[in-house]
Structures are given as C-alpha cells and as structure tokens.
Coordinates of C-alpha atoms in Angstrom, one line a residue:
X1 CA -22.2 21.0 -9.5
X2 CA -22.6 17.5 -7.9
X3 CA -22.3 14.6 -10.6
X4 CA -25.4 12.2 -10.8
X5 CA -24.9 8.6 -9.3
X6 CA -25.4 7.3 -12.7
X7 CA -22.2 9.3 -13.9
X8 CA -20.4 7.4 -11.3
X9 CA -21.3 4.5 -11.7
X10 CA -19.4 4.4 -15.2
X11 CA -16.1 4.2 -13.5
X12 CA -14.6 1.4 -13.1
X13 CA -13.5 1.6 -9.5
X14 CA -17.2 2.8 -8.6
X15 CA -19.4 0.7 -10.1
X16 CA -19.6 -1.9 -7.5
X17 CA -20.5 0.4 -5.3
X18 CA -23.9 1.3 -3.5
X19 CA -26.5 3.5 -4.2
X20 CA -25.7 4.8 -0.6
X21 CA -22.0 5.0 -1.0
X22 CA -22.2 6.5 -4.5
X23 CA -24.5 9.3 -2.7
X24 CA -21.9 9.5 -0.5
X25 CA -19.3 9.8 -3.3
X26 CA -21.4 12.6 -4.7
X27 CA -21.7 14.9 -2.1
X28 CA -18.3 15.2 -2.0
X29 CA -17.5 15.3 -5.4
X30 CA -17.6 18.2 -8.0
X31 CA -18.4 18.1 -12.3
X32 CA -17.0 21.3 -13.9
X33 CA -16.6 22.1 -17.7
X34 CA -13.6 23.9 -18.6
X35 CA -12.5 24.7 -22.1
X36 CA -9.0 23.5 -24.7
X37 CA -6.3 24.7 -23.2
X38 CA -7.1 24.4 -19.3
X39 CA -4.6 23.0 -16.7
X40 CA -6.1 20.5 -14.6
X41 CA -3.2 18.2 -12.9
X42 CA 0.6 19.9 -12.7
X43 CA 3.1 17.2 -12.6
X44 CA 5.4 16.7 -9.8
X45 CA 2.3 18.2 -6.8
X46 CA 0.5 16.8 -4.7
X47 CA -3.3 17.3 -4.9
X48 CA -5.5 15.8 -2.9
X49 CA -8.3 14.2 -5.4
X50 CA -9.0 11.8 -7.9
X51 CA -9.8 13.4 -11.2
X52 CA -12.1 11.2 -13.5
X53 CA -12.7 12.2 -16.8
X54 CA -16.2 12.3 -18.2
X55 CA -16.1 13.8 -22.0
X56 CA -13.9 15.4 -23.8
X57 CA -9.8 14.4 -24.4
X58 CA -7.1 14.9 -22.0
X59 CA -2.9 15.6 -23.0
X60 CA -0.8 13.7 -20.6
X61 CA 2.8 15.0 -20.8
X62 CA 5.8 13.3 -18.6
X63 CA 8.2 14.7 -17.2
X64 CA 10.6 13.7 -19.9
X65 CA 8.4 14.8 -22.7
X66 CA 6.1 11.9 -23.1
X67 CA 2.5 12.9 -24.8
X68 CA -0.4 10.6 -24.4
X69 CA -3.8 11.3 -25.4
X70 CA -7.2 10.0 -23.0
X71 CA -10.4 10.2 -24.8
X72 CA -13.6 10.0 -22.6
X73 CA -15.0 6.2 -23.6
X74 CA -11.6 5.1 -23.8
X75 CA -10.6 2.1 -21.0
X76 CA -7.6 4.4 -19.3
X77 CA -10.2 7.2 -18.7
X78 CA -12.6 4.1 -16.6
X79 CA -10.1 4.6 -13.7
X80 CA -8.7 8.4 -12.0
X81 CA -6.3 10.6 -14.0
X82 CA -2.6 10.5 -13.2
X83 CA -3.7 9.3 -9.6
X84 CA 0.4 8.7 -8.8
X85 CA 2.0 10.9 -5.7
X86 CA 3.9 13.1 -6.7
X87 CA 2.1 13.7 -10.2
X88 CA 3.6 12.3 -13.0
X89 CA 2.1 14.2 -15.8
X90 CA 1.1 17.7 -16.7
X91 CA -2.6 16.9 -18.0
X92 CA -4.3 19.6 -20.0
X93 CA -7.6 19.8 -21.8
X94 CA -6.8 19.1 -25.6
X95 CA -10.4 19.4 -26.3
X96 CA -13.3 21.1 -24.2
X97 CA -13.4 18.9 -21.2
X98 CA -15.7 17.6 -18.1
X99 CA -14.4 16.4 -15.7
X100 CA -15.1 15.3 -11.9
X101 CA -12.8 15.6 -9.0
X102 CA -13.3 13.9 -5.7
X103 CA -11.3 14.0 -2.0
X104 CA -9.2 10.9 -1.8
X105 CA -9.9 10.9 1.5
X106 CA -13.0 10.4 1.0
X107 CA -12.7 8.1 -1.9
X108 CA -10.2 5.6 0.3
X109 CA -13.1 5.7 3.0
X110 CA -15.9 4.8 0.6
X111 CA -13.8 2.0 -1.3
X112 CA -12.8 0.3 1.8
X113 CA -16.7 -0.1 3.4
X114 CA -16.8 -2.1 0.6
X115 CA -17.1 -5.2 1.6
X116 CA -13.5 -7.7 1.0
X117 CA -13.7 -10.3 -1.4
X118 CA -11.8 -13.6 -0.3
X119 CA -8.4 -13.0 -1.5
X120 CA -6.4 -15.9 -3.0
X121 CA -3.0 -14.8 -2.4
X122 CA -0.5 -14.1 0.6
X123 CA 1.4 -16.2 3.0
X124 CA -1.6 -17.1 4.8
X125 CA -3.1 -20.0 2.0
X126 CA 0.6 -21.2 1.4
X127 CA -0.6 -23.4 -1.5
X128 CA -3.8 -24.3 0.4
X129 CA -6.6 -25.8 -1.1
X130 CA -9.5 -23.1 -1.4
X131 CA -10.5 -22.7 2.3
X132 CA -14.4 -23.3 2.7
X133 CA -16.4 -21.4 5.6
X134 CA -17.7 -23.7 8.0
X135 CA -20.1 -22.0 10.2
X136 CA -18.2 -21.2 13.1
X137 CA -15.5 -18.9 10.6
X138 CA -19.0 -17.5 9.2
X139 CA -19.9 -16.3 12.6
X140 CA -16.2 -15.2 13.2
X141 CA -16.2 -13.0 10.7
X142 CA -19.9 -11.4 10.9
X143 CA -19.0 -10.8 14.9
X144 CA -15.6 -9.0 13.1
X145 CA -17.9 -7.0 10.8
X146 CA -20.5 -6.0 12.9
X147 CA -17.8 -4.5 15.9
X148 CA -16.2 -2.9 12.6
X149 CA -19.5 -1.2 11.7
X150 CA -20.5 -0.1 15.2
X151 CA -17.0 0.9 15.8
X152 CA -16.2 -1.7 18.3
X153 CA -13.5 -2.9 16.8
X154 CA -10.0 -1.9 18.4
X155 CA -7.7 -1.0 15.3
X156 CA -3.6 -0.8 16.7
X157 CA -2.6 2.9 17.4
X158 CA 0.9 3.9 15.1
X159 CA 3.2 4.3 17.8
X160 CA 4.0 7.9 19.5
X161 CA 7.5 8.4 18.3
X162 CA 6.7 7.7 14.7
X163 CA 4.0 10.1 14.5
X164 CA 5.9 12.8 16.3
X165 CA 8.6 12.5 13.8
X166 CA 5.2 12.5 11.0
X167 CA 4.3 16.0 12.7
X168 CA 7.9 17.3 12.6
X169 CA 8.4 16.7 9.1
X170 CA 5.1 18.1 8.0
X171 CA 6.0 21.1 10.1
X172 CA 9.3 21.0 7.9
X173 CA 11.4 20.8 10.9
X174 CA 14.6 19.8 8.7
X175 CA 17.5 20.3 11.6
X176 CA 19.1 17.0 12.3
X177 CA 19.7 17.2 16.1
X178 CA 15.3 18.2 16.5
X179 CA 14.7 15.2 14.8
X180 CA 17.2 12.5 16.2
X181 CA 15.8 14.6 19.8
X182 CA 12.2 12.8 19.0
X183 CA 13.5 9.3 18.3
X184 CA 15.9 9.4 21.2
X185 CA 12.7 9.0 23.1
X186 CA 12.2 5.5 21.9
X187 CA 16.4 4.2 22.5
X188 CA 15.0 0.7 20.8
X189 CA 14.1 2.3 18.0
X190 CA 17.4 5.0 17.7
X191 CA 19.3 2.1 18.0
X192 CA 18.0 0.1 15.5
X193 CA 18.3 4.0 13.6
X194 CA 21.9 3.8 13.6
X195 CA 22.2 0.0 13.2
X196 CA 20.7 0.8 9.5
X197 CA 22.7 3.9 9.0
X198 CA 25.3 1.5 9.5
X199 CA 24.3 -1.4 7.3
X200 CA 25.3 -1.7 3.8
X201 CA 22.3 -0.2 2.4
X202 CA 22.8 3.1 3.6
X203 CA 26.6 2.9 4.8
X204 CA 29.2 5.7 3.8
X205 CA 33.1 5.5 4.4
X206 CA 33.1 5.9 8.4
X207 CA 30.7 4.8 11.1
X208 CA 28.0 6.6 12.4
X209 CA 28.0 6.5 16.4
X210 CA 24.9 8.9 17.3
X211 CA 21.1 9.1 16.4
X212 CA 22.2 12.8 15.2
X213 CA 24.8 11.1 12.9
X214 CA 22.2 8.7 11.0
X215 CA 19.5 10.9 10.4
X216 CA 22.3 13.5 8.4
X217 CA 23.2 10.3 6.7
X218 CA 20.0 8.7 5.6
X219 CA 18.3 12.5 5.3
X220 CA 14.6 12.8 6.9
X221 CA 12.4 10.9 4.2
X222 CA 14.2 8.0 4.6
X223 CA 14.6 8.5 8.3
X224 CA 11.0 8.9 8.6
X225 CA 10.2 5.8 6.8
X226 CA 12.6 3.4 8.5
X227 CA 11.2 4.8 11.9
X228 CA 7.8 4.0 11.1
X229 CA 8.8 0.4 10.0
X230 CA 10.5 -0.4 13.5
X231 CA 7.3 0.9 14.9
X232 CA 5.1 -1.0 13.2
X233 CA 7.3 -3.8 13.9
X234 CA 6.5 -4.0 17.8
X235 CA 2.8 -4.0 17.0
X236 CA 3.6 -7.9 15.5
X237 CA 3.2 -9.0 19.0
X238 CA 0.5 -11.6 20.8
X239 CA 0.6 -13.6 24.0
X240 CA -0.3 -16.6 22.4
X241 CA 2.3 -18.8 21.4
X242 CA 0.3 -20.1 17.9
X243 CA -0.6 -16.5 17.2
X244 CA 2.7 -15.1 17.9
X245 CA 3.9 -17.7 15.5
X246 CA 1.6 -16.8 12.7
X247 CA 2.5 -12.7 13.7
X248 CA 6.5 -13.9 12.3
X249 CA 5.0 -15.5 9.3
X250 CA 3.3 -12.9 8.2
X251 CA 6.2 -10.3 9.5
X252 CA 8.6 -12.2 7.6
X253 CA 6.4 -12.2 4.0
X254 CA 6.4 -8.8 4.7
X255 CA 9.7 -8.2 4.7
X256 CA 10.3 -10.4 1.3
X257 CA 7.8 -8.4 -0.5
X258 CA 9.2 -4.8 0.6
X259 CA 12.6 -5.5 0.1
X260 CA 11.8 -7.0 -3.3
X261 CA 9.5 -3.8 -3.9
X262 CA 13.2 -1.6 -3.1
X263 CA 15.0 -3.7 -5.9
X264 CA 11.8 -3.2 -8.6
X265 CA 11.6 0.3 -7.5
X266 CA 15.3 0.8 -8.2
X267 CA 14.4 -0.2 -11.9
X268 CA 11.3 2.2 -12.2
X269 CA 12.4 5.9 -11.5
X270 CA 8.9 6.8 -11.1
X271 CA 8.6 5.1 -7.6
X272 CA 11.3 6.0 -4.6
X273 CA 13.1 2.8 -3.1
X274 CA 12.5 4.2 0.8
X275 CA 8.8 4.7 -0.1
X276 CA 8.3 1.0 -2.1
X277 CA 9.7 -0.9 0.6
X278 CA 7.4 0.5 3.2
X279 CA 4.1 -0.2 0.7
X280 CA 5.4 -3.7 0.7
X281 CA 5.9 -3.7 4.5
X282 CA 2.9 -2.6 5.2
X283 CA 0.3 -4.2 3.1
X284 CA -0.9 -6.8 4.8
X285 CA -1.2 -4.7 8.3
X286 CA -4.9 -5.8 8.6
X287 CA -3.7 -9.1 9.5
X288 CA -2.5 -8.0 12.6
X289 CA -5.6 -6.2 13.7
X290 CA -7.7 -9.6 12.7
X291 CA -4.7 -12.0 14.4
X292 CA -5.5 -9.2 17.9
X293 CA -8.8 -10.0 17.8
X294 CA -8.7 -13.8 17.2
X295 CA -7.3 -13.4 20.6
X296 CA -10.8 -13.0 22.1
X297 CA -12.0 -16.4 21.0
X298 CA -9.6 -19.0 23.3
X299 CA -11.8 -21.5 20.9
X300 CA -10.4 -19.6 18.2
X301 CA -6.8 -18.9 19.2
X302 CA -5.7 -22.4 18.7
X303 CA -7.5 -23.0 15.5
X304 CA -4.7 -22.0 12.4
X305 CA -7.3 -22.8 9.9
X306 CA -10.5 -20.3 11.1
X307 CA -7.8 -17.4 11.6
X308 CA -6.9 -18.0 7.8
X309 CA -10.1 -17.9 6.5
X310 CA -10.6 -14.7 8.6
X311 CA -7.2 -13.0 7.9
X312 CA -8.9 -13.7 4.0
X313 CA -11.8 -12.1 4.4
X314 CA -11.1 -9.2 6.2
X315 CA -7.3 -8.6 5.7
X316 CA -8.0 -5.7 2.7
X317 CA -10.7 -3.9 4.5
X318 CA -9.3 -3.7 8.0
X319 CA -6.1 -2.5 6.2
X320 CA -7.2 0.2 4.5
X321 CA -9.0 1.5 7.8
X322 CA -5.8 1.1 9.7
X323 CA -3.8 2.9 7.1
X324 CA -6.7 5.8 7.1
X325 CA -6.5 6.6 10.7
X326 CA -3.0 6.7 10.7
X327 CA -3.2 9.1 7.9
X328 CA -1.5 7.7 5.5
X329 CA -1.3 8.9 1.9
X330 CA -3.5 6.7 -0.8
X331 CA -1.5 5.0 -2.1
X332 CA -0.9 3.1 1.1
X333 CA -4.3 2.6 1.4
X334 CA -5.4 1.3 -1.9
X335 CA -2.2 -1.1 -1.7
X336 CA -4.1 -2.3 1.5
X337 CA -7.6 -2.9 -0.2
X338 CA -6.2 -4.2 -3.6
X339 CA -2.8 -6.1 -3.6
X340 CA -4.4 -9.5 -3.5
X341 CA -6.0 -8.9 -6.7
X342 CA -3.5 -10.6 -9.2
X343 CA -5.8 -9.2 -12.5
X344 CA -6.3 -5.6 -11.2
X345 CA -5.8 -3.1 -14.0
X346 CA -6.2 0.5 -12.8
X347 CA -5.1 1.9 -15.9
X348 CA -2.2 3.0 -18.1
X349 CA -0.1 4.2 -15.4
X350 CA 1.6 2.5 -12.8
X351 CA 1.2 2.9 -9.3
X352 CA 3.2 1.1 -6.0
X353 CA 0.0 -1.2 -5.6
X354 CA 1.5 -3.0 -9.2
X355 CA 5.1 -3.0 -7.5
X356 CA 3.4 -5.0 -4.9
X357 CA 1.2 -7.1 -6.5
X358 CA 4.5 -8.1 -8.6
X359 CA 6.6 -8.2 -5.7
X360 CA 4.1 -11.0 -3.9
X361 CA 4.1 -13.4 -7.1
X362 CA 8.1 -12.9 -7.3
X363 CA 8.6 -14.1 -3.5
X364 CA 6.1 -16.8 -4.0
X365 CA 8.3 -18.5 -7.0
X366 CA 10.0 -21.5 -6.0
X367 CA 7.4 -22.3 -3.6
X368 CA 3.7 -24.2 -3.3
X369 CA 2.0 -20.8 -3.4
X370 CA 3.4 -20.2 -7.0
X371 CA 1.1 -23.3 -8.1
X372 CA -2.4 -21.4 -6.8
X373 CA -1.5 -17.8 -8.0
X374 CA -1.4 -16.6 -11.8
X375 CA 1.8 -16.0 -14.0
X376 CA 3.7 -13.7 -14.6
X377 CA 2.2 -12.7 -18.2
X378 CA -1.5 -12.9 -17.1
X379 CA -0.7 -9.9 -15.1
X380 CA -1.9 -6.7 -16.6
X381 CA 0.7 -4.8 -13.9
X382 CA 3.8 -6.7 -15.5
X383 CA 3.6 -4.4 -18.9
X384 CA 3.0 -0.6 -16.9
X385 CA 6.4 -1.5 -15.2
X386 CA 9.5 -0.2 -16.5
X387 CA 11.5 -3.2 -16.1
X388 CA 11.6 -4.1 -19.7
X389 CA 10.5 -7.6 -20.6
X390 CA 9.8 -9.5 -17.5
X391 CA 10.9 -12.9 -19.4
X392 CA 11.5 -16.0 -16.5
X393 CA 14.9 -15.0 -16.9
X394 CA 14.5 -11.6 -15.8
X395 CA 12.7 -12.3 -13.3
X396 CA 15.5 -14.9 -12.2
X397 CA 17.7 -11.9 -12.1
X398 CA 15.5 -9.9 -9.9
X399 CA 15.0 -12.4 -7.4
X400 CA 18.8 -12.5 -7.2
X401 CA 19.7 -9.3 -7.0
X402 CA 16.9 -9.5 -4.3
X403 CA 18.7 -12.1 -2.0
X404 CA 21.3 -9.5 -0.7
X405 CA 18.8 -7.2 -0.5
X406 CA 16.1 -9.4 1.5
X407 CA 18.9 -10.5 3.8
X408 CA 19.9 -7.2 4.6
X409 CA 16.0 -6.0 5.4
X410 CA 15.9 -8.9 6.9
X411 CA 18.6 -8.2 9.8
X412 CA 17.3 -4.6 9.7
X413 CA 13.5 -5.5 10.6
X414 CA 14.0 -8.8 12.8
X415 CA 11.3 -9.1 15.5
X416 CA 12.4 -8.9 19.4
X417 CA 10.9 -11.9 21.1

C-alpha cells in the first residue's frame, strides 16, 4: 500500500518537502508489514531504495559481527536504513516491523527540486563576508531557475568515451584489450591512462607502455573511475578569460578535497579510495553548469562577485541534476545536494557525503575560509568516521599524509589550457 503524506513527513529528509513532492514521493513508495524474523536489507547488495522505518525494531549486523538495534521513534530511524552502497549491514525485523521503501531514483529527483539553500562553504566565499543579493544576482538566479524548470537549461553531457567504458562495465565486459579498445578512442585521455598507471599511486616494479598494460594494472573499477575524472576534466573549460580563471579555482578545490577524501577513505574500510576521490572530485560539478551559463550575460561574465552568489545558490541543485542524468549512483548525488552543510546528520552510519564534508573543512585549515566555517568538533560527521579521535593533532597528520597525496592528484588531473 501507498504510505500517507503525513507518514512522510516524519522523516527527517522529507519533511521540508511539499505537499506536491511528498505526493510525488508516495506514489512511488510502498508500506508493507512483515513479521520478527524477516530479511529486509542483505549486506554487501545493491538495492535500489531507501528503506525508512515506521514501527517496530530493526537488528543491524556488520559484516564483522556488529549488532545494533533501531527502534521506530528513535533519531537513527528519522533518516533511511543502511542507505550505504554496497550495504553494510544485514537488517532484520527483531520485532514485527513497518516499513516503507522508496526508488532512490526517485528520491534523488524529489530531493534535488528542492529549492538550494545558500551554502556557506566552498572555494567560492574564500573567507568572504556573507554575500548579500543585490537585485541584478536576484534576477540572475530566477532567469537560472525558471530555464531549470522549463527545461531550458543546458546541463554538460558526460563525455562519450567515459560512458562507453560505463556501458562496458555494466555489460561486465572484463577483457583488458575490449576496454583499453574504448579509451583508445579518446588518445588524450589513454595517455593520461597510462601516465597514472605509471605514477606512484598505482606504480608496480616495471613500466607500463600501452593503454592494454594500465587497465590490467589499475583493474576496471579503478580504470573506470580515473577515466571519468579526465573526462570531466575537459568540461572545466570557458572562453572567457575571468571565467576560465574561476573554472581552475574551482578544478583545483576539487582536486584537494578528492585526494584528501582517498587518504580518509584509506582510514575507513567501509568506503573504497578510487570511489572517495571521485565523490570529492565531483561535488561541486554544478559550478560549472552555473559558471557556462554566466556566459550568456557579457554584463555578467566580468562580474566575480554575481557569479559567486549564483554558484551559492544554485551549486547543490544543478549538481544533483547533472549527476542524475549522467546516472550516477546516490551517493554521488546526495554528496552534490548536501556537502555544503557543515551540521548535516543523516544518521548513525557514515556515508561518502561525511568523507566530503570532512575533507572540505580539512583543506580549508590554514586558510581565511577556516575562520567562516565550523570546527572540527561541531561536526556531527567527525564521530561516524573511523579515524579514531579526530584531535588537531590528528588532523595535522592527515593533512600531511595528504600533501604527497594532493601533489600526486594534482599532476594526474592538471587542466590543458
């Protein structure tokens, strides 16, 4: 059966929301009862939904034996069950249970029509004093929103070669030679393949000379990743010379925050170093779409201060939508909507939107933008990561190990141009 909008609305994530969206929600979401005993999440798949429990008491059990116990009513059970990818827990009914599940697909569609809040964090403020909207960024932004709306607003395409080598994969084409065939079709992007297999990061006892060569060495999820970061690299591109400018900025914030996401990661064995540092790349990737569009206001082009406040406004919802039509899984996408939110708390469980929001305040210390963000231990992600207490000194040695690991990403991903 379909859950009532009142239901809904008791969830955390949801209660914001519409009466119109939560109808939405509804149609697409289903309320069963099922009694003690009942399987409802295995741990290591893949499922598709958000599970939110309404009544009843849920048994989490991790992989290494871990028991934990949700109680409808409790905080934890205000946000979706287990929502990691791959599953981290079995969860079972310990009690007679109801319980909704809904598409995440359509639940990442839903969230992101919400409408941005102005977010107080990224590269963008850099220590700024609280940007006010004159009435020129008003209309800016409103023009922005209504082409969003009436779908008149051009989000970038993911490049060809990157989602051939997506199809391949999901086809489980696992042969080597196939795959280095695809990304031979792009030589910038095969070189630049290599160049990594080659770096220390991924580097074995001889050199690798061919496309072939490196994808054997890195294996195909890594490949994969690393292909769609080159490709998403060319898209930081404009004509004009102050846009272009702001396009490396934000490229190079990027880069910080991924590879400081692959050193967290490496601490956490619930979250894969390849998959961390391509959250951390890609979370700001609405920029670009709002930085492209600027581009059709010459009054606008030259003016660094309305394309902050409109990079602000719109940077989580564009994101999200740009992440959804390249298919990307949700965790991706809610990293998009939600990793300018320094007090999120989704929950018990960590997910790679914490590694990011974590990352950012790490490669902010030491700078202005450390002054207008919170600390460390006002961040409810800090204690759901497994990186023991994150004292000042540990996070001293983070950012260290980091350095080596920034200035490797960074010669991997340098823009052309």
């Amino acid at each position: 059966m379909q859950p009532d909008r009142e239901v809904l609305k008791q969830f955390k994530s949801l209660r914001d929301l519409s009466e119109q969206q939560l109808e939405m929600l509804a149609q697409h979401a289903e309320m069963r009862s099922v009694r003690k005993g009942t399987l409802l999440i295995k741990c290591g798949s893949q499922d598709d939904f958000s599970l939110f429990l309404v009544e009843g008491t849920l048994k989490l059990t991790a992989a290494d034996g871990r028991v934990s116990l949700i109680s409808s009513g409790h905080p934890s059970a205000l946000v979706p069950i287990s929502q990691l990818l791959p599953r981290k827990y079995d969860v079972v009914c310990a009690t007679r249970v109801t319980y909704i599940t809904i598409d995440q697909q359509v639940m990442a569609r839903v969230l992101a029509s919400k409408q941005a809040p102005v977010a107080s964090g990224s590269y963008l403020v850099s220590g700024d004093e609280e940007i006010e909207e004159s009435e020129f960024e008003h209309q800016l932004v409103q023009q922005c929103l209504s082409d969003l709306e009436n779908d008149k607003l051009v989000l970038p395409s993911l490049p060809d070669v990157a989602i051939r080598i997506g199809r391949a994969l999901r086809d489980e084409v696992t042969d080597a030679h196939q795959i280095a065939e695809i990304i031979q079709t792009d030589p910038v992007i095969a070189a630049k393949l290599i160049k990594a297999a080659n770096s220390a990061l991924y580097a074995g006892r001889s050199p690798v000379e061919t496309c072939t060569a490196a994808v054997v060495r890195l294996g195909s999820d890594v490949t994969h990743n690393l292909v769609i970061a080159y490709a998403v690299g060319e898209l930081f591109k404009s004509p004009s010379a102050i846009l272009q400018k702001m396009m490396h900025e934000l490229w190079a914030h990027s880069v910080k925050v991924g590879a400081i996401c692959y050193v967290l990661a490496k601490h956490d064995p619930r979250f894969r170093q390849d998959q961390a540092m391509l959250i951390g790349l890609l979370h700001d990737i609405g920029v670009v779409a709002v930085l492209n569009y600027a581009q059709k206001f010459p009054e606008v082009a030259s003016d660094r201060q309305t394309i902050k406040y409109a990079s602000q406004r719109l940077r989580a919802q564009i994101g999200s939508l740009i992440l959804r039509k390249w298919g990307f899984p949700p965790d991706f996408i809610i990293t998009a909507l939600e990793a300018e939110d320094w007090l999120r708390d989704s929950g018990p469980e960590a997910d790679y939107c914490d590694l990011v929001v974590i990352a950012q305040l790490h490669s902010f210390m030491g700078t202005d933008k450390a002054l207008s963000t919170p600390g460390l231990d006002e961040i409810p992600a800090r204690n759901k990561l497994s990186l023991g207490e994150l004292t000042p000194e540990m996070s001293l040695y983070i950012l260290e190990e980091s350095k080596e690991q920034i200035a490797h990403a960074e010669s991997l991903f340098a823009l052309s141009g």
